[in-house]
Amino acid sequence: MKSLWKALGVLGVIVITIFAGGIGKVIGKLETDNFFDGEHDAQIESGLKQISEEVNKQLPMMIDAETRLDTTFAIKRKVVYKYTLVKYEAKDIDSSIFQNNMWPQLINNYCTSKEMSFFVKNNIEATYSYYGKNGKQLSNIKIDNSQCKSSS
């Protein structure tokens, strides 16, 4: 089980990096252009949806022997990553322990990595939804830039 926690932390970082790097390329121009808030928001939302669609073309994808990334989607300023733990049913894992093991790695990556700086600067929420092999939800972990301030 310990290897599961370690692998899940690594996969979260990998997928975040891919997604964040893509969004940076698609809408990186936003940081230098002067937009009205409505235009800026619309462009961010459009960019998030575009990257989500591109990532989804490669899914589902096995991240490791126990974890599959099934889909991503973007709604306004929120990106959701849906994972399935292919060897475990949700009832087999204590969701509190799972969240306590995942949280530090996910929050550290979100708040400190160069790839996620666009998410932090623009308060884009990342939600990590984990499901067991039976399709039942195990955990939903939400991170936004307000947690960076409280965790530093």
Coordinates of N, CA and C in Angstrom, one line a residue:
M1 N 0.8 -1.2 0.0 CA 0.0 0.0 0.0 C 0.9 1.3 0.0
K2 N 2.0 1.2 0.6 CA 2.9 2.4 0.7 C 3.4 2.8 -0.7
S3 N 3.6 1.8 -1.6 CA 4.0 2.1 -3.0 C 2.9 2.8 -3.7
L4 N 1.6 2.5 -3.3 CA 0.5 3.1 -4.0 C 0.5 4.6 -3.7
W5 N 0.7 5.0 -2.4 CA 0.8 6.4 -2.0 C 1.9 7.1 -2.8
K6 N 3.1 6.5 -2.8 CA 4.2 7.2 -3.5 C 3.9 7.3 -5.0
A7 N 3.4 6.3 -5.6 CA 3.1 6.3 -7.1 C 2.0 7.4 -7.4
L8 N 1.0 7.5 -6.5 CA -0.1 8.4 -6.8 C 0.4 9.9 -6.7
G9 N 1.3 10.1 -5.7 CA 1.9 11.4 -5.6 C 2.7 11.8 -6.9
V10 N 3.5 10.9 -7.4 CA 4.3 11.1 -8.6 C 3.4 11.4 -9.8
L11 N 2.3 10.5 -9.9 CA 1.5 10.7 -11.1 C 0.7 12.0 -11.1
G12 N 0.3 12.5 -9.9 CA -0.3 13.8 -9.8 C 0.6 14.9 -10.3
V13 N 1.8 14.8 -10.0 CA 2.8 15.8 -10.4 C 3.0 15.7 -11.9
I14 N 3.1 14.5 -12.4 CA 3.3 14.4 -13.9 C 2.1 14.9 -14.7
V15 N 0.9 14.6 -14.3 CA -0.2 15.0 -15.1 C -0.4 16.5 -14.9
I16 N -0.2 17.1 -13.7 CA -0.3 18.5 -13.5 C 0.7 19.2 -14.4
T17 N 1.9 18.7 -14.5 CA 2.9 19.4 -15.3 C 2.5 19.4 -16.7
I18 N 2.0 18.3 -17.2 CA 1.6 18.2 -18.7 C 0.5 19.2 -18.9
F19 N -0.5 19.2 -18.1 CA -1.6 20.1 -18.3 C -1.2 21.6 -18.1
A20 N -0.5 21.9 -17.1 CA -0.1 23.3 -16.9 C 0.9 23.8 -18.0
G21 N 1.7 22.9 -18.4 CA 2.6 23.3 -19.5 C 1.9 23.6 -20.8
G22 N 0.8 22.8 -21.0 CA 0.0 23.1 -22.2 C -0.8 24.4 -22.1
I23 N -1.3 24.6 -21.0 CA -2.1 25.8 -20.8 C -1.2 27.1 -20.9
G24 N 0.0 26.9 -20.4 CA 0.9 28.0 -20.5 C 1.2 28.4 -22.0
K25 N 1.3 27.4 -22.8 CA 1.6 27.6 -24.2 C 0.4 28.2 -24.9
V26 N -0.8 27.7 -24.6 CA -2.0 28.2 -25.3 C -2.4 29.6 -24.9
I27 N -2.2 30.0 -23.6 CA -2.7 31.3 -23.2 C -1.6 32.1 -22.5
G28 N -0.3 31.8 -22.7 CA 0.8 32.5 -22.1 C 0.8 33.9 -22.5
K29 N 0.2 34.3 -23.6 CA 0.2 35.6 -24.1 C -0.6 36.5 -23.2
L30 N -1.5 36.0 -22.4 CA -2.3 36.7 -21.4 C -1.5 37.6 -20.5
E31 N -0.3 37.1 -20.1 CA 0.5 37.8 -19.1 C 1.1 39.1 -19.6
T32 N 1.2 39.2 -20.9 CA 1.8 40.4 -21.5 C 0.8 41.4 -22.1
D33 N -0.4 40.9 -22.5 CA -1.4 41.7 -23.1 C -2.3 42.3 -22.1
N34 N -2.8 43.5 -22.4 CA -3.8 44.1 -21.5 C -5.2 43.7 -22.0
F35 N -5.9 43.0 -21.1 CA -7.2 42.5 -21.4 C -8.2 43.1 -20.3
F36 N -9.4 43.4 -20.7 CA -10.4 43.6 -19.7 C -10.7 42.3 -19.0
D37 N -11.1 42.4 -17.7 CA -11.3 41.2 -17.0 C -12.2 40.2 -17.7
G38 N -13.3 40.6 -18.3 CA -14.2 39.6 -19.0 C -13.5 38.9 -20.1
E39 N -12.7 39.6 -20.9 CA -11.9 39.0 -22.0 C -10.9 38.1 -21.4
H40 N -10.2 38.5 -20.4 CA -9.1 37.7 -19.8 C -9.7 36.4 -19.3
D41 N -10.8 36.5 -18.6 CA -11.5 35.3 -18.0 C -11.9 34.4 -19.2
A42 N -12.5 34.9 -20.2 CA -13.0 34.1 -21.3 C -11.8 33.4 -22.0
Q43 N -10.7 34.1 -22.1 CA -9.6 33.5 -22.8 C -8.9 32.4 -21.9
I44 N -8.9 32.6 -20.6 CA -8.4 31.5 -19.7 C -9.3 30.3 -19.8
E45 N -10.6 30.5 -19.7 CA -11.6 29.4 -19.7 C -11.5 28.7 -21.1
S46 N -11.3 29.4 -22.1 CA -11.2 28.8 -23.5 C -9.9 28.0 -23.6
G47 N -8.8 28.5 -23.0 CA -7.6 27.8 -23.1 C -7.6 26.5 -22.2
L48 N -8.2 26.6 -21.1 CA -8.3 25.4 -20.2 C -9.1 24.3 -20.9
K49 N -10.2 24.7 -21.6 CA -11.0 23.7 -22.3 C -10.3 23.1 -23.4
Q50 N -9.5 23.9 -24.1 CA -8.7 23.5 -25.3 C -7.7 22.4 -24.8
I51 N -7.0 22.8 -23.8 CA -5.9 21.8 -23.3 C -6.6 20.5 -22.8
S52 N -7.7 20.7 -22.1 CA -8.4 19.5 -21.6 C -8.8 18.6 -22.7
E53 N -9.3 19.1 -23.8 CA -9.6 18.3 -25.0 C -8.4 17.6 -25.6
E54 N -7.3 18.3 -25.6 CA -6.0 17.7 -26.1 C -5.5 16.6 -25.3
V55 N -5.5 16.8 -24.0 CA -5.1 15.8 -23.0 C -6.0 14.6 -23.2
N56 N -7.3 14.8 -23.3 CA -8.3 13.7 -23.3 C -8.1 12.8 -24.6
K57 N -7.5 13.3 -25.6 CA -7.3 12.5 -26.8 C -6.3 11.4 -26.5
Q58 N -5.5 11.5 -25.5 CA -4.5 10.5 -25.1 C -5.0 9.6 -24.0
L59 N -6.3 9.8 -23.5 CA -6.8 9.1 -22.4 C -7.9 8.1 -22.9
P60 N -8.1 7.0 -22.1 CA -7.5 6.8 -20.8 C -6.1 6.3 -20.9
M61 N -5.3 6.6 -19.9 CA -3.8 6.3 -19.9 C -3.4 5.7 -18.5
M62 N -2.7 4.6 -18.6 CA -2.2 4.0 -17.3 C -1.0 4.9 -16.9
I63 N -1.1 5.4 -15.7 CA 0.0 6.2 -15.1 C 1.0 5.4 -14.5
D64 N 0.6 4.3 -13.8 CA 1.4 3.3 -13.3 C 0.6 2.0 -13.2
A65 N 1.1 1.0 -12.6 CA 0.4 -0.3 -12.5 C -0.9 -0.3 -11.8
E66 N -1.2 0.7 -11.0 CA -2.4 0.8 -10.2 C -3.3 1.9 -10.5
T67 N -2.9 2.8 -11.4 CA -3.6 4.1 -11.5 C -3.8 4.4 -13.0
R68 N -5.1 4.8 -13.3 CA -5.4 5.1 -14.7 C -6.0 6.5 -14.7
L69 N -5.5 7.4 -15.5 CA -6.1 8.7 -15.7 C -7.2 8.5 -16.8
D70 N -8.5 8.8 -16.4 CA -9.6 8.5 -17.3 C -9.9 9.7 -18.2
T71 N -10.0 10.9 -17.6 CA -10.4 12.0 -18.3 C -10.1 13.3 -17.5
T72 N -10.1 14.4 -18.2 CA -10.0 15.7 -17.5 C -11.1 16.6 -18.1
F73 N -11.5 17.6 -17.4 CA -12.4 18.5 -17.9 C -12.2 19.9 -17.2
A74 N -12.6 20.9 -17.9 CA -12.4 22.3 -17.4 C -13.8 22.9 -17.4
I75 N -14.1 23.6 -16.3 CA -15.3 24.3 -16.1 C -14.9 25.7 -15.5
K76 N -15.1 26.7 -16.2 CA -14.7 28.1 -15.8 C -13.2 28.0 -15.4
R77 N -12.9 28.3 -14.1 CA -11.5 28.3 -13.6 C -11.2 27.1 -12.8
K78 N -11.7 26.0 -13.3 CA -11.5 24.7 -12.5 C -11.1 23.6 -13.5
V79 N -10.1 22.9 -13.2 CA -9.7 21.7 -14.0 C -9.8 20.5 -13.1
V80 N -10.5 19.5 -13.6 CA -10.8 18.2 -12.8 C -10.1 17.1 -13.5
Y81 N -9.3 16.3 -12.7 CA -8.6 15.1 -13.2 C -9.3 13.9 -12.6
K82 N -9.8 13.0 -13.4 CA -10.5 11.8 -12.9 C -9.6 10.6 -13.1
Y83 N -9.3 10.0 -11.9 CA -8.4 8.8 -11.9 C -9.2 7.6 -11.4
T84 N -8.8 6.4 -11.8 CA -9.3 5.2 -11.3 C -8.1 4.3 -10.8
L85 N -8.3 3.8 -9.5 CA -7.4 2.9 -8.9 C -7.8 1.5 -9.4
V86 N -7.1 1.0 -10.4 CA -7.6 -0.2 -11.1 C -7.5 -1.5 -10.3
K87 N -6.8 -1.5 -9.2 CA -6.6 -2.7 -8.4 C -7.4 -2.7 -7.1
Y88 N -8.1 -1.6 -6.8 CA -8.7 -1.4 -5.5 C -10.2 -0.9 -5.7
E89 N -11.0 -1.4 -4.9 CA -12.4 -0.8 -4.8 C -12.3 0.3 -3.8
A90 N -13.1 1.3 -3.9 CA -13.1 2.5 -3.0 C -13.2 2.0 -1.5
K91 N -14.0 1.0 -1.3 CA -14.2 0.6 0.1 C -12.9 -0.1 0.7
D92 N -11.9 -0.4 -0.2 CA -10.7 -1.0 0.3 C -9.7 0.0 0.8
I93 N -9.9 1.2 0.6 CA -9.0 2.3 1.0 C -9.7 3.3 1.9
D94 N -9.0 3.6 3.0 CA -9.6 4.6 3.9 C -9.4 6.0 3.3
S95 N -10.5 6.7 3.0 CA -10.4 7.9 2.2 C -9.6 9.0 3.0
S96 N -9.7 9.0 4.3 CA -9.0 10.0 5.1 C -7.5 9.8 5.0
I97 N -7.1 8.6 5.2 CA -5.6 8.3 5.0 C -5.2 8.6 3.6
F98 N -6.0 8.2 2.6 CA -5.6 8.5 1.3 C -5.4 10.0 1.1
Q99 N -6.4 10.8 1.5 CA -6.2 12.3 1.4 C -5.0 12.8 2.1
N100 N -4.8 12.4 3.3 CA -3.7 12.8 4.1 C -2.3 12.5 3.5
N101 N -2.3 11.4 2.7 CA -1.1 11.0 2.0 C -0.9 11.8 0.7
M102 N -2.0 12.1 0.0 CA -1.9 12.8 -1.2 C -1.8 14.3 -1.1
W103 N -2.4 14.9 -0.1 CA -2.5 16.4 0.0 C -1.1 17.0 0.0
P104 N -0.2 16.6 0.8 CA 1.1 17.4 0.9 C 1.8 17.4 -0.5
Q105 N 1.8 16.3 -1.2 CA 2.5 16.3 -2.5 C 1.7 17.2 -3.5
L106 N 0.4 17.1 -3.6 CA -0.4 17.8 -4.5 C -0.3 19.3 -4.2
I107 N -0.4 19.7 -3.0 CA -0.4 21.1 -2.6 C 1.0 21.7 -2.9
N108 N 2.0 21.0 -2.5 CA 3.4 21.5 -2.8 C 3.6 21.7 -4.3
N109 N 3.2 20.8 -5.1 CA 3.4 20.9 -6.5 C 2.6 22.1 -7.1
Y110 N 1.3 22.2 -6.6 CA 0.5 23.3 -7.1 C 1.1 24.6 -6.7
C111 N 1.5 24.8 -5.5 CA 1.9 26.1 -5.0 C 3.4 26.5 -5.4
T112 N 4.2 25.5 -5.6 CA 5.6 25.9 -5.8 C 6.2 25.6 -7.2
S113 N 5.6 24.8 -8.0 CA 6.2 24.4 -9.3 C 6.1 25.5 -10.3
K114 N 7.1 25.7 -11.1 CA 7.0 26.7 -12.1 C 5.9 26.4 -13.1
E115 N 5.6 25.2 -13.4 CA 4.6 24.8 -14.3 C 3.2 25.2 -13.8
M116 N 3.0 25.3 -12.5 CA 1.7 25.6 -12.0 C 1.5 27.1 -11.6
S117 N 2.5 27.9 -11.9 CA 2.5 29.3 -11.5 C 1.3 30.0 -12.2
F118 N 1.0 29.6 -13.4 CA -0.2 30.2 -14.1 C -1.5 29.9 -13.3
F119 N -1.6 28.7 -12.9 CA -2.8 28.3 -12.1 C -2.9 29.2 -10.8
V120 N -1.8 29.3 -10.1 CA -1.7 30.0 -8.9 C -2.0 31.5 -9.1
K121 N -1.4 32.1 -10.1 CA -1.6 33.5 -10.4 C -3.0 33.9 -10.8
N122 N -3.6 32.9 -11.5 CA -5.0 33.2 -12.0 C -6.1 32.5 -11.2
N123 N -5.7 31.9 -10.0 CA -6.6 31.2 -9.2 C -7.5 30.2 -9.9
I124 N -6.8 29.3 -10.6 CA -7.4 28.2 -11.2 C -7.4 27.0 -10.3
E125 N -8.6 26.5 -10.0 CA -8.7 25.4 -9.0 C -8.4 24.1 -9.8
A126 N -7.6 23.2 -9.1 CA -7.3 21.9 -9.6 C -8.1 20.9 -8.6
T127 N -8.9 20.0 -9.2 CA -9.6 19.0 -8.4 C -9.2 17.6 -8.9
Y128 N -8.8 16.8 -7.9 CA -8.3 15.4 -8.2 C -9.4 14.5 -7.7
S129 N -10.1 13.8 -8.6 CA -11.1 12.9 -8.2 C -10.6 11.5 -8.4
Y130 N -10.7 10.7 -7.4 CA -10.2 9.3 -7.4 C -11.3 8.3 -7.2
Y131 N -11.4 7.3 -8.0 CA -12.4 6.3 -8.0 C -11.8 4.9 -7.8
G132 N -12.5 4.0 -7.2 CA -12.1 2.6 -7.1 C -12.5 1.9 -8.4
K133 N -12.0 0.7 -8.6 CA -12.2 -0.1 -9.8 C -13.7 -0.4 -10.0
N134 N -14.5 -0.3 -9.0 CA -15.9 -0.5 -9.0 C -16.7 0.8 -9.4
G135 N -16.0 1.9 -9.7 CA -16.6 3.1 -10.1 C -17.1 4.0 -9.0
K136 N -16.9 3.6 -7.8 CA -17.4 4.4 -6.6 C -16.3 5.4 -6.3
Q137 N -16.7 6.6 -5.9 CA -15.7 7.6 -5.6 C -15.0 7.4 -4.3
L138 N -13.7 7.5 -4.3 CA -12.9 7.4 -3.1 C -12.6 8.7 -2.5
S139 N -12.2 9.7 -3.3 CA -11.7 11.0 -2.8 C -11.9 12.1 -3.8
N140 N -12.0 13.3 -3.3 CA -12.1 14.5 -4.2 C -11.2 15.5 -3.5
I141 N -10.1 15.9 -4.1 CA -9.1 16.8 -3.4 C -9.1 18.1 -4.3
K142 N -9.5 19.2 -3.7 CA -9.5 20.5 -4.4 C -8.4 21.4 -3.8
I143 N -7.7 22.0 -4.8 CA -6.6 22.9 -4.4 C -6.8 24.2 -5.2
D144 N -6.6 25.3 -4.6 CA -6.6 26.6 -5.3 C -5.5 27.5 -4.6
N145 N -5.3 28.7 -5.1 CA -4.2 29.5 -4.6 C -4.4 30.0 -3.2
S146 N -5.6 30.0 -2.6 CA -5.7 30.4 -1.2 C -5.1 29.4 -0.3
Q147 N -4.9 28.1 -0.7 CA -4.3 27.1 0.1 C -2.8 27.3 0.1
C148 N -2.3 27.9 -0.9 CA -0.8 28.2 -1.0 C -0.4 29.2 0.1
K149 N -1.2 30.2 0.3 CA -1.0 31.2 1.3 C -1.0 30.6 2.7
S150 N -2.0 29.7 2.9 CA -2.1 29.1 4.2 C -1.1 28.0 4.5
S151 N -0.5 27.4 3.4 CA 0.4 26.3 3.7 C 1.9 26.8 3.7
S152 N 2.1 28.1 3.4 CA 3.5 28.6 3.4 C 3.9 29.1 4.8

